[in-house]
XYZ file of C-alpha atoms in Angstrom:
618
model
C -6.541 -16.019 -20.670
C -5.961 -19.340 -19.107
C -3.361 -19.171 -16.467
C -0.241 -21.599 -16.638
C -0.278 -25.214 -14.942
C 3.243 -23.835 -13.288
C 0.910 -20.962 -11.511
C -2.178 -23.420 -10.896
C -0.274 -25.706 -8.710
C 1.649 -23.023 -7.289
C -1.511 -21.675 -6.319
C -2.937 -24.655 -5.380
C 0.000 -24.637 -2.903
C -0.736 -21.556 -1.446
C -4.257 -22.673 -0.294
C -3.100 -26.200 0.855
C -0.162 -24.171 2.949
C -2.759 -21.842 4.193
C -5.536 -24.205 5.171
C -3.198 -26.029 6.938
C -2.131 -22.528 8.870
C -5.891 -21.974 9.867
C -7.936 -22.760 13.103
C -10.897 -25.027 12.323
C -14.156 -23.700 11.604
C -14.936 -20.876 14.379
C -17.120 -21.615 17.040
C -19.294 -18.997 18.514
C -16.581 -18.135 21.360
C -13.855 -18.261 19.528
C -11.598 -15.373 18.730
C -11.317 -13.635 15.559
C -7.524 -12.689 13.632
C -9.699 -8.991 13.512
C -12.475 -7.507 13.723
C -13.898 -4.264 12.127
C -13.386 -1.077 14.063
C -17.093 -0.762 15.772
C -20.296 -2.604 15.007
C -21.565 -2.131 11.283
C -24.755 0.149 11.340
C -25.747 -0.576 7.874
C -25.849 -3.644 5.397
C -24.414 -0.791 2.758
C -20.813 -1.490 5.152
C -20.578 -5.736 4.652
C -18.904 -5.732 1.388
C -16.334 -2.740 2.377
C -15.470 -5.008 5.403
C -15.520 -8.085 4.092
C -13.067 -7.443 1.346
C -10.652 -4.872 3.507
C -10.599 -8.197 6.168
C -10.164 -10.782 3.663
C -7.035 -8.775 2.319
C -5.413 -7.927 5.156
C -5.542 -11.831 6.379
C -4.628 -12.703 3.076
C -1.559 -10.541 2.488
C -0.538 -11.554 5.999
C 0.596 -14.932 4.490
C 1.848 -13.355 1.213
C -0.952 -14.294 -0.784
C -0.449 -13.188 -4.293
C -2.614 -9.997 -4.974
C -4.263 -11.318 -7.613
C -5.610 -14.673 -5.725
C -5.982 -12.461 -2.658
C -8.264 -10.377 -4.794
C -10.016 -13.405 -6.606
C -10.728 -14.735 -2.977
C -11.853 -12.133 -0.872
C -14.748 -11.521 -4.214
C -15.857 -15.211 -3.768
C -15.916 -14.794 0.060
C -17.814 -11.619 -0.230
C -20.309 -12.909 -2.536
C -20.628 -15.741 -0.048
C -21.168 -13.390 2.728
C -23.571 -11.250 0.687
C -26.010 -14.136 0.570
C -26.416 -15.143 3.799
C -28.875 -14.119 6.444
C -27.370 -11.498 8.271
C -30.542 -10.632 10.422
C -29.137 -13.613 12.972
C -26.043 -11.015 13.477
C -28.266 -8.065 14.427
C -28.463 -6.723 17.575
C -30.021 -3.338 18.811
C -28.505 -0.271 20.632
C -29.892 2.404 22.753
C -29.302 5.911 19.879
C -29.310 9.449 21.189
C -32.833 11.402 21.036
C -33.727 12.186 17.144
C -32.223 9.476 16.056
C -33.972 6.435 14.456
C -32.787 3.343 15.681
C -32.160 0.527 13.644
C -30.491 -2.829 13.795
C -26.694 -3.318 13.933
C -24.300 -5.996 12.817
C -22.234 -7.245 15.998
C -18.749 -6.706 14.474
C -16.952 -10.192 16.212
C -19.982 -12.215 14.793
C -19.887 -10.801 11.611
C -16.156 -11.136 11.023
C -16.346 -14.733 12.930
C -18.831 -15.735 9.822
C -16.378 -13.873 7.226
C -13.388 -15.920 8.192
C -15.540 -19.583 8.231
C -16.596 -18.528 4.627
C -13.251 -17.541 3.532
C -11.829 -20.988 4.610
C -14.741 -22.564 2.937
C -13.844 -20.710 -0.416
C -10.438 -21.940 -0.184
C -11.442 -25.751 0.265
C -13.725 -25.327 -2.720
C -11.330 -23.958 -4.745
C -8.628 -26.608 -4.014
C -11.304 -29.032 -5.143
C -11.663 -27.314 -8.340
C -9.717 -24.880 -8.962
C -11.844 -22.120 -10.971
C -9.819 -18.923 -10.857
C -7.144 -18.180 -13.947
C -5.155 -15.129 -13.381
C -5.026 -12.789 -16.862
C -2.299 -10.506 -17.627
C -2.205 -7.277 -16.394
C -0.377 -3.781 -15.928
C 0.891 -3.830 -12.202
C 2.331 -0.786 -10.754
C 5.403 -0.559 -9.502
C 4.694 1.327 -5.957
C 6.895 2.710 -2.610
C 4.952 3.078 0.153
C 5.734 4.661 3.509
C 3.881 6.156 6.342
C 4.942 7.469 9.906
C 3.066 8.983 13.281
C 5.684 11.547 13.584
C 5.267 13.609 16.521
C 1.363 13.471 16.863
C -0.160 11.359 19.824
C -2.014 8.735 17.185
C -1.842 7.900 13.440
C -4.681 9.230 11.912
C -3.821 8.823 8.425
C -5.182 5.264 6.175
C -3.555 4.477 2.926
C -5.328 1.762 0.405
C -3.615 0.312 -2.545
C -5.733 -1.871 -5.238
C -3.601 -3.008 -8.159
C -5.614 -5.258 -9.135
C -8.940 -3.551 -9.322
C -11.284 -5.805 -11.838
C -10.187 -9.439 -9.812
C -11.686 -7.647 -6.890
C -14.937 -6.645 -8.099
C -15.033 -9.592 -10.964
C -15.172 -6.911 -13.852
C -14.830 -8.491 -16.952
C -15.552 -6.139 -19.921
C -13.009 -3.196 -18.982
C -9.344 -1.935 -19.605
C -7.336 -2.855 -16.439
C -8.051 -0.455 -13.480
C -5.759 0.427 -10.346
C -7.071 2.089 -7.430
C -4.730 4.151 -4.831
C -5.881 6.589 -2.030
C -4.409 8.369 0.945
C -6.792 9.680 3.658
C -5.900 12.114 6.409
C -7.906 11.767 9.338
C -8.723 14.463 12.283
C -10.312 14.200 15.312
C -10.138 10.337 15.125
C -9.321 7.428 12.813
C -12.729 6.511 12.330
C -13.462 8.961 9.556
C -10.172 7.651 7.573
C -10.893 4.366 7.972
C -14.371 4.281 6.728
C -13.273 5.768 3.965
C -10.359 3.930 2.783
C -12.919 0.677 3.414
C -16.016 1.827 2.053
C -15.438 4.731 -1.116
C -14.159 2.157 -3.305
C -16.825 0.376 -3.117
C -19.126 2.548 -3.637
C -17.686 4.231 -6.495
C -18.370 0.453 -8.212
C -21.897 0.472 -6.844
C -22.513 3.613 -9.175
C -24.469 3.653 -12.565
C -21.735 5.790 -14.131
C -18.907 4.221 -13.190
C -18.465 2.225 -16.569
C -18.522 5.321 -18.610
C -17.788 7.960 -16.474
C -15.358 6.880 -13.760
C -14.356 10.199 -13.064
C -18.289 11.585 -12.079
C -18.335 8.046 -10.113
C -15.955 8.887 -7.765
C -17.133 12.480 -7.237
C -20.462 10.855 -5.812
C -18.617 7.678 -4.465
C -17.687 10.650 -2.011
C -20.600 11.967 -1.750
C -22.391 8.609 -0.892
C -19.822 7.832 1.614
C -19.504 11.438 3.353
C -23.564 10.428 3.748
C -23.313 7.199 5.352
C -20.364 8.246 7.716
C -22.137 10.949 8.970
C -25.285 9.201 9.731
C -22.811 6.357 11.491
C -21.389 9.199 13.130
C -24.103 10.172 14.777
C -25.378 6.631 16.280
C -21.998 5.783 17.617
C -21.318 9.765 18.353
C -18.614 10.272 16.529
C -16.854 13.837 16.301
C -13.949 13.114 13.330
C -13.185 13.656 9.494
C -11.057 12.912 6.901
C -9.427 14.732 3.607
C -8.723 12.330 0.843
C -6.944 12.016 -2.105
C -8.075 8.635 -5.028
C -6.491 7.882 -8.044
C -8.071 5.595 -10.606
C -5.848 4.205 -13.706
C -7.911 2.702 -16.060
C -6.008 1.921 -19.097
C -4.168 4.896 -20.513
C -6.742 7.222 -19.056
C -5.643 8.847 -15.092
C -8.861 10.243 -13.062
C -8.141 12.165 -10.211
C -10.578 13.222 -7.568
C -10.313 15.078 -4.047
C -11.722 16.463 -0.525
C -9.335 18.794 1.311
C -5.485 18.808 1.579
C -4.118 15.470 1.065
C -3.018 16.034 -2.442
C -1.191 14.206 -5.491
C 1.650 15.450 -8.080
C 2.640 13.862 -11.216
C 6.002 13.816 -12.406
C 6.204 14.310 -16.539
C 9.730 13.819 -18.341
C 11.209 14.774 -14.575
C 9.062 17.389 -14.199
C 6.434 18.507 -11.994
C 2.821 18.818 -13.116
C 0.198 19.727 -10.806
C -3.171 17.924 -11.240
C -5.097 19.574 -8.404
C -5.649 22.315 -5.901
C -6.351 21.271 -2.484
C -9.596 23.053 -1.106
C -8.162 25.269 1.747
C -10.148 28.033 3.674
C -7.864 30.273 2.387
C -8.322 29.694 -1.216
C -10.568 32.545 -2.383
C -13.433 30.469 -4.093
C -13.872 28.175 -0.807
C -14.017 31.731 0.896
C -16.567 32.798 -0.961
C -19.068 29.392 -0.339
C -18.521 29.154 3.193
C -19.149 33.195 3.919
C -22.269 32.699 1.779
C -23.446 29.716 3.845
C -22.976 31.564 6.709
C -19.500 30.924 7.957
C -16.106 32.736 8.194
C -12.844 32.077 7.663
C -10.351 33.709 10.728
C -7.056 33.193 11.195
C -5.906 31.569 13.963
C -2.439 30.011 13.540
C -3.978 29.202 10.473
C -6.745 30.077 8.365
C -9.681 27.987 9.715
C -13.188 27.387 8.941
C -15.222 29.230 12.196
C -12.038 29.167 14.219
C -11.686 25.391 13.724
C -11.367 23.029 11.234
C -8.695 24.091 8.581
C -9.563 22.184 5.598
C -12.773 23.360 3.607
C -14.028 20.344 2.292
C -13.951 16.625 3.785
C -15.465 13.329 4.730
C -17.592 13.632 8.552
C -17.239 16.588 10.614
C -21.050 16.458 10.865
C -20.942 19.645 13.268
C -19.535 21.514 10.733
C -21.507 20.882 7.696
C -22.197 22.672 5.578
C -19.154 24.398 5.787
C -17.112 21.798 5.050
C -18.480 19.928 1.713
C -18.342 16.690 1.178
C -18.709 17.624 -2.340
C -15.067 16.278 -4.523
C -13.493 18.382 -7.213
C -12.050 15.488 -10.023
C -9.491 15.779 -12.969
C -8.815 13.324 -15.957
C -5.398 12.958 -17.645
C -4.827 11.002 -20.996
C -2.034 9.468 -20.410
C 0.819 9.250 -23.166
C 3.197 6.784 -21.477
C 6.183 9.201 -20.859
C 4.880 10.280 -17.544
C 7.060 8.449 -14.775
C 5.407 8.499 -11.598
C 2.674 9.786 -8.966
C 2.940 11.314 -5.561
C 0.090 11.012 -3.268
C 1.106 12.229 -0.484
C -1.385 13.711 3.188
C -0.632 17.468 3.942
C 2.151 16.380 6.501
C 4.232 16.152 3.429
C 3.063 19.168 0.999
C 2.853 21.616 4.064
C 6.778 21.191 4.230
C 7.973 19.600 0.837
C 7.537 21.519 -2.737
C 6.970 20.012 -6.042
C 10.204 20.897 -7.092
C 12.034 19.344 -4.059
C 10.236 16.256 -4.302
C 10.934 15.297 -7.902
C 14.607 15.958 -7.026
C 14.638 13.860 -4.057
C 13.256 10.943 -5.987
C 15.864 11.786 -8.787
C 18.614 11.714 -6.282
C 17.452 8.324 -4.616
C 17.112 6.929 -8.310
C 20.165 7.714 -8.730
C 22.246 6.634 -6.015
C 20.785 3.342 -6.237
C 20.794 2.192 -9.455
C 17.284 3.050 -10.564
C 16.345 0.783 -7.526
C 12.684 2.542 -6.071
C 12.064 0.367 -2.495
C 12.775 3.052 -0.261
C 11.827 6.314 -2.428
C 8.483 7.171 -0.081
C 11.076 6.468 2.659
C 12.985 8.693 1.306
C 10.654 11.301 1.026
C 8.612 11.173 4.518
C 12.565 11.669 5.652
C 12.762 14.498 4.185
C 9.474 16.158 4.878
C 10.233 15.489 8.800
C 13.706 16.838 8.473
C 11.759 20.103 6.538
C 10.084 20.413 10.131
C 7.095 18.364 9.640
C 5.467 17.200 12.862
C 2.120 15.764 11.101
C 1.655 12.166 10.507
C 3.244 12.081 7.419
C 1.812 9.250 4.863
C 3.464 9.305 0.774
C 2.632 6.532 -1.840
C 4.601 6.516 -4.940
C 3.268 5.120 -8.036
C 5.846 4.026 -10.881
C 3.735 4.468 -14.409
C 6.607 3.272 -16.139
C 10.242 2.059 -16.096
C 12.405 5.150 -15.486
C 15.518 2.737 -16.296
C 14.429 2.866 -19.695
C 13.884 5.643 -22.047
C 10.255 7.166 -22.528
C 8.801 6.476 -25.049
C 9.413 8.165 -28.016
C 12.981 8.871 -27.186
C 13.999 5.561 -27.786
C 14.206 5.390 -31.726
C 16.034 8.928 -31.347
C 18.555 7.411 -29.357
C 18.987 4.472 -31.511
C 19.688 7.048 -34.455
C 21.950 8.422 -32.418
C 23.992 5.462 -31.635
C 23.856 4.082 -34.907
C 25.336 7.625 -36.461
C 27.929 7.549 -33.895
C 28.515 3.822 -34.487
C 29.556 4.067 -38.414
C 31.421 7.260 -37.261
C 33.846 5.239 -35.520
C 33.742 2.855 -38.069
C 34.679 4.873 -40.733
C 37.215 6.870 -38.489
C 39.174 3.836 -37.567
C 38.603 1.052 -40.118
C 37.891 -1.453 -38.373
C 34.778 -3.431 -37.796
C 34.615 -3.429 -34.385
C 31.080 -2.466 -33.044
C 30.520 -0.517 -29.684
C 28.156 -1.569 -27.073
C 25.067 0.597 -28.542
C 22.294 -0.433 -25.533
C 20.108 3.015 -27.553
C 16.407 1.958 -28.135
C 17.500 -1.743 -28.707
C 17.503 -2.802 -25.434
C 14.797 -4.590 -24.063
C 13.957 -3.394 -20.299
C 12.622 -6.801 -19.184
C 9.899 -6.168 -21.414
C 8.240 -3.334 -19.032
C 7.258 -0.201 -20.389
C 4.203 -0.076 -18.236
C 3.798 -3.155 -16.999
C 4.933 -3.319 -13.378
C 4.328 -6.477 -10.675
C 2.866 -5.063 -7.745
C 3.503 -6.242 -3.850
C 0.582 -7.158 -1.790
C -0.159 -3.560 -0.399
C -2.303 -2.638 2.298
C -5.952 -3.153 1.479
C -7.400 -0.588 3.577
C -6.101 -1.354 7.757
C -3.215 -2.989 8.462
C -3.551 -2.537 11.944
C -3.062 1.343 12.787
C -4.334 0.757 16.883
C -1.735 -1.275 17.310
C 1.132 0.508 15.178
C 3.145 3.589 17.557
C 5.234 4.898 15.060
C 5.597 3.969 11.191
C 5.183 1.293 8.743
C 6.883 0.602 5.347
C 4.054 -1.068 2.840
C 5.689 -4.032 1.721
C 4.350 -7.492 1.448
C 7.781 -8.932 3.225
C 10.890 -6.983 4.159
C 14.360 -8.612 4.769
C 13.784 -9.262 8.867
C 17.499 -10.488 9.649
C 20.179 -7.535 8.983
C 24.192 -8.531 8.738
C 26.171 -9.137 12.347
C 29.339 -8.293 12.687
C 31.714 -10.605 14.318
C 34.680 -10.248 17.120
C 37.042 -9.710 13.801
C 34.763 -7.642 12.162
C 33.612 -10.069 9.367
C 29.570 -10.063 8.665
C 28.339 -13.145 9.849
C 24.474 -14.733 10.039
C 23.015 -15.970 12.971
C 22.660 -19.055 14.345
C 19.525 -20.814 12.132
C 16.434 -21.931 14.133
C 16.269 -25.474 14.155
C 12.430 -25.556 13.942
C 11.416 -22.383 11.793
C 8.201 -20.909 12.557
C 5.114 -21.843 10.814
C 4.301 -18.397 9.179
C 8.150 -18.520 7.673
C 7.562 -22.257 6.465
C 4.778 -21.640 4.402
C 6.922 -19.097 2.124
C 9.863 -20.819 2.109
C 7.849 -24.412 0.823
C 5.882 -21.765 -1.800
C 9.168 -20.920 -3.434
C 9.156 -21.471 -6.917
C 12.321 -22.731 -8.875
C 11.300 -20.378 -11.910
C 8.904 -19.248 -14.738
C 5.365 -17.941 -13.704
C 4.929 -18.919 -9.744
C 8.000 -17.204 -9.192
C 6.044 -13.444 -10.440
C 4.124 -13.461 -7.289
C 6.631 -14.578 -4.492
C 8.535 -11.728 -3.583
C 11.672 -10.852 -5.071
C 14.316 -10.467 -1.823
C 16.654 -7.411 -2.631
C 18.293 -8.120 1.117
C 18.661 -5.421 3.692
C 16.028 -2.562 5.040
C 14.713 -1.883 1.633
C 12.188 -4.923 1.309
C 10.920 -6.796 -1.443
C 9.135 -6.536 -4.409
C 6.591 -9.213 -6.321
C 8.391 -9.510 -9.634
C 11.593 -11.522 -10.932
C 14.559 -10.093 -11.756
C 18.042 -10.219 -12.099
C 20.090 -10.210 -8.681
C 20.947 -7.045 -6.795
C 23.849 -5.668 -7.532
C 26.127 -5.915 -4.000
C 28.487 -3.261 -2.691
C 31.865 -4.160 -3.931
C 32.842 -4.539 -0.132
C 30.293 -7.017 0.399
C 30.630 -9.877 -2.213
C 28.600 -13.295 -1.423
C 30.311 -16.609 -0.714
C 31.405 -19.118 -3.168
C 28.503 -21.071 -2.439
C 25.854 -18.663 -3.547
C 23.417 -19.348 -0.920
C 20.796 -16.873 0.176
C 18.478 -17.156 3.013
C 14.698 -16.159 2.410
C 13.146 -13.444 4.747
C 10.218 -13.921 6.534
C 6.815 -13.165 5.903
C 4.256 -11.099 7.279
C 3.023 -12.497 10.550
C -0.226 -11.255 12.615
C -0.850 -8.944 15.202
C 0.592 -11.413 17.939
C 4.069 -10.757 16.780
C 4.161 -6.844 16.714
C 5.423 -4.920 19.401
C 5.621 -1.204 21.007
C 9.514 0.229 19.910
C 10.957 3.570 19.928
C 10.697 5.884 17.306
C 12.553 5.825 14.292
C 11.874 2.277 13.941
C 9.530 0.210 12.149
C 7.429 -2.348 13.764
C 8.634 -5.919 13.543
C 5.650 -6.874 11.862
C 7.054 -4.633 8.660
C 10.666 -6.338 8.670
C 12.788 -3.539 9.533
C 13.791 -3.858 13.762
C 16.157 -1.558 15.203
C 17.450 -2.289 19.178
C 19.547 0.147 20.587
C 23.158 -1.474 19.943
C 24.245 -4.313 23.045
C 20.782 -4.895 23.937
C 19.522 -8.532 22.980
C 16.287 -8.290 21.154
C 13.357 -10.580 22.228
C 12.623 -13.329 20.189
C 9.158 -12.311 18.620
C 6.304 -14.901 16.489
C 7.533 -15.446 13.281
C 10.867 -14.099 12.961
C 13.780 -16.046 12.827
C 16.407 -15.498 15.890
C 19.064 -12.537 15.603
C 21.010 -10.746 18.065
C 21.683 -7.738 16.084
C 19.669 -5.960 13.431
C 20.578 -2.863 10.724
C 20.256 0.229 13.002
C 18.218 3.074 11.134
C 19.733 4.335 7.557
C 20.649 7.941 8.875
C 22.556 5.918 12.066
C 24.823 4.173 9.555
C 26.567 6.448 7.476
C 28.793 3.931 5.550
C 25.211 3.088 4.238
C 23.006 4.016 1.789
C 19.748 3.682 1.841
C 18.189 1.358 -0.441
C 21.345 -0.250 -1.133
C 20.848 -3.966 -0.626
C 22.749 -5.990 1.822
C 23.319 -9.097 1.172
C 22.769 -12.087 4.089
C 24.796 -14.628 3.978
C 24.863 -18.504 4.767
C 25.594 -19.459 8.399
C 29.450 -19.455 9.336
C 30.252 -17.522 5.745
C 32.586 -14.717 5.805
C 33.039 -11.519 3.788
């Protein structure tokens, strides 16, 4: 379906804005936004990076997902068809293995970055993309380092699945994924880049999506361990994918990283996570050869405790990279999915988690920003000390009634409606919201933030990061009397800031992809709706005014903080209280910023917080 002419020219925006952000064409010695990881060993690895670093630079302006998605496919296609053999370079290999030519990594992204800009001053020429409707999920994302010396876990979120491989002739598809890396990010990465990918690339993947993924880790276990070996690599990763197509939920796994649904508020479980200790994974590795000891834990020859996973070539075949997969019709009163590494199962049950979420639903108004906050909280305060890395998935509006429930509920009110009636003579009608109500029009149909494509810069991140497009960067101050007061305004805003703010649509359809500012640590989220409800102690001004946040910037503007915070680049800075922050690229000055949730007990978390206009008071 066409798009509108409202969402054309706000589009059309977006890529003037955004040219007009970007460097010329780069030369040969000029640097690169990123880079991939290492040097690509194989051809089979330019479309995984190509897309994952068209994304991430995309999303760093706030580039709708679905022209992010549209995009990075024309720039990959672009990619695809040029000579790559000028990029090749060769490296000295250990004995037995074959050498073969290599794709220099800042080349090869230099190149992606000239054709992206390319594809955007085509497509402001003639514009050729129309977005078509689709069923976004509503998702909370969260991830921390916790007490381990790196982050090892990678997170991808694709809501819009068929823009980004140009499907045409399917149901709408989502893709999420959490992998949980050991022994090195290099397995997790590759993974979260590359499996997707491949899972598209297979012959089965139209009618059995399900048997696709099972070999889309298969194929990539393959190619990761032959990587491995050139660029002697000793890591792995567990992994967990889900795959919505239409009302159909396919489920497939290697190791512990695991995911729950939640049914009608309760628990189902979907999988069992392939642990040495589970008799059947006994059974294949002591036939292969191997044993299971304990040793803290049970673990594969004294070492690895996961059975089954993506690398660990010095361990194969022990540990399989062979995935176990599950399909679920879906009826459309299941509420939401928990994918979650084993730094959060190891400490939180099934049972707990569906009553945290409950809880947090609860206390907030049906508001779901900061439920994977919630829940990483309370796997570290269970005594986790694993990176700890949850993704919520919202399959429908738990505001509303499931489906099903709702005509029963309109009986119900009508019944008790003449009831009263009858009782007191009078005509007077009573509020009856029932089944009648219409919930924005959801049901399943959720608008989705710009998530993280695949690596959102984990070398650079110490601690944690909340996965949302653009989180409210300027907290309330509090004045000599008390009062909440905003800081002095910059008189010349940064450049990453302008660009949202002139993007900012009045109403109607551009407004669906700018994100929707609920103010305070809980972020944003890409869909319109009606404004947040604010604590009766903090009411705005008479004038109405609210400020915008700012958007994403780039690596320049992220720094090393303490723990317990969340880097500046994610919206959410916390300075030990008198201490002036630095001013950082692309925020907007502030003296003082929201300390952590748990600091502020008059709070509550995910209640927004409303910023005010310069000099207002409350």
């Amino acid at each position: 379906m066409a798009g509108s002419a409202t969402e054309e020219k706000t589009f059309r925006r977006f890529l003037e804005l955004f040219l007009r952000e970007m460097r010329p064409p780069l030369q040969e010695n000029d640097p690169v936004p990123m880079r991939p990881l290492s040097d690509l060993t194989s051809e089979d690895e330019v479309e995984g990076e190509c897309l994952d670093m068209c994304l991430q630079h995309l999303c760093k302006y706030n580039c709708p997902f679905s022209l992010a998605a549209a995009l990075a496919r024309a720039t990959a296609d672009s990619v695809l068809q040029s000579d790559l053999s000028i990029y090749h370079i060769q490296k000295t290999v250990e004995d037995g293995v074959e050498p073969f030519p290599q794709i220099e990594s800042v080349a090869f992204a230099r190149l992606i970055f000239n054709k992206l800009c390319e594809t955007c001053c085509l497509w402001l020429k003639d514009f050729p993309y129309r977005r078509r409707p689709q069923p976004y999920y509503e998702t909370s994302i969260h991830a921390i380092k916790n007490m381990r010396r790196k982050m090892e876990d990678k997170h991808i979120v694709i809501p819009d699945f068929n823009t980004l491989f140009n499907i045409q002739d399917q149901e709408e598809q989502a893709f999420f994924a959490v992998f949980d890396g050991h022994g090195g990010v290099d397995a997790a990465i590759y993974a979260a880049n590359h499996l997707h990918v491949n899972m598209v690339h297979q012959e089965c993947f139209s009618q059995d999506p399900g048997e696709a993924l099972c070999r889309a880790f298969r194929v990539t276990d393959e190619r990761f361990i032959r990587k491995a070996k050139m660029e002697n690599l000793r890591c792995g990763t567990t992994g967990v994918v889900t795959f919505l197509r239409g009302r159909t939920l396919y489920v497939a796994w290697l190791g512990d990283s695991q995911v729950m649904l939640v049914k009608k508020g309760q628990a189902v479980e979907l999988m069992k996570p392939h642990k040495p200790d589970r008799e059947d994974e006994k059974l294949r590795i002591e036939a292969l050869g191997g044993c299971v000891i304990w040793f803290g834990t049970w673990r594969v020859n004294g070492s690895l405790s996961v059975s089954r996973a993506i690398g660990d070539n010095e361990h194969k075949p022990y540990i399989s990279g062979d995935a176990d997969q599950h399909i679920v019709p879906l009826d459309g009163t299941e509420d939401y999915l928990i994918l979650a590494c084993d730094g959060f199962y190891d400490t939180v049950s099934p049972d707990e988690a569906v009553r945290v979420v409950s809880d947090h639903l609860t206390e907030n108004s049906g508001d779901s920003t900061m439920v994977a906050h919630k829940l990483v909280a309370s796997a570290r305060d269970a005594g986790s000390s694993d990176n700890i890395s949850v993704i919520v998935v919202f399959l429908r509006d738990l505001r509303a009634p499931p489906p099903g429930e709702e005509d029963k509920e309109g009986e119900e009110g009508k019944d008790k409606e003449v009831a009263e009636v009858e009782e007191e003579g009078q005509g007077e009608m009573g509020c009856q919201d029932g089944g009648t109500t219409d919930v924005g029009g959801k049901g399943h149909c959720f608008l989705q933030q710009c998530s993280a494509p695949a690596d959102l810069g984990y070398e650079d991140r110490t601690d944690s990061l909340t996965d949302r497009t653009s989180l409210g960067l300027l907290g309330p101050m509090l004045g000599e009397d008390g009062r909440i007061r905003l800081p002095p305004a910059c008189s010349h805003p940064p450049a990453s800031l302008a660009l949202t703010q002139n993007l900012m649509p009045a109403e109607g359809h551009g407004a669906a992809w700018l994100p929707y500012l609920e103010e305070g640590l809980q972020g944003s989220r890409h869909k319109p709706q009606p404004k947040p409800c604010v604590p009766a102690c903090q009411e705005p001004s008479s004038d109405g005014q609210w400020p915008l946040a700012a958007a994403l910037f780039g690596h320049a503007g992220r720094r090393t903080r303490r723990m317990e915070c969340v880097s500046p680049r994610w919206g959410r800075v916390s300075w030990r209280w008198g201490r002036a922050p630095r001013e950082l690229p692309g925020l907007l000055h502030s003296t003082r910023s929201v300390p952590y949730p748990q600091r502020c007990p008059e709070r509550r978390p995910g209640v927004a917080l409303p910023h005010l206009p310069h000099d207002s008071r409350v």
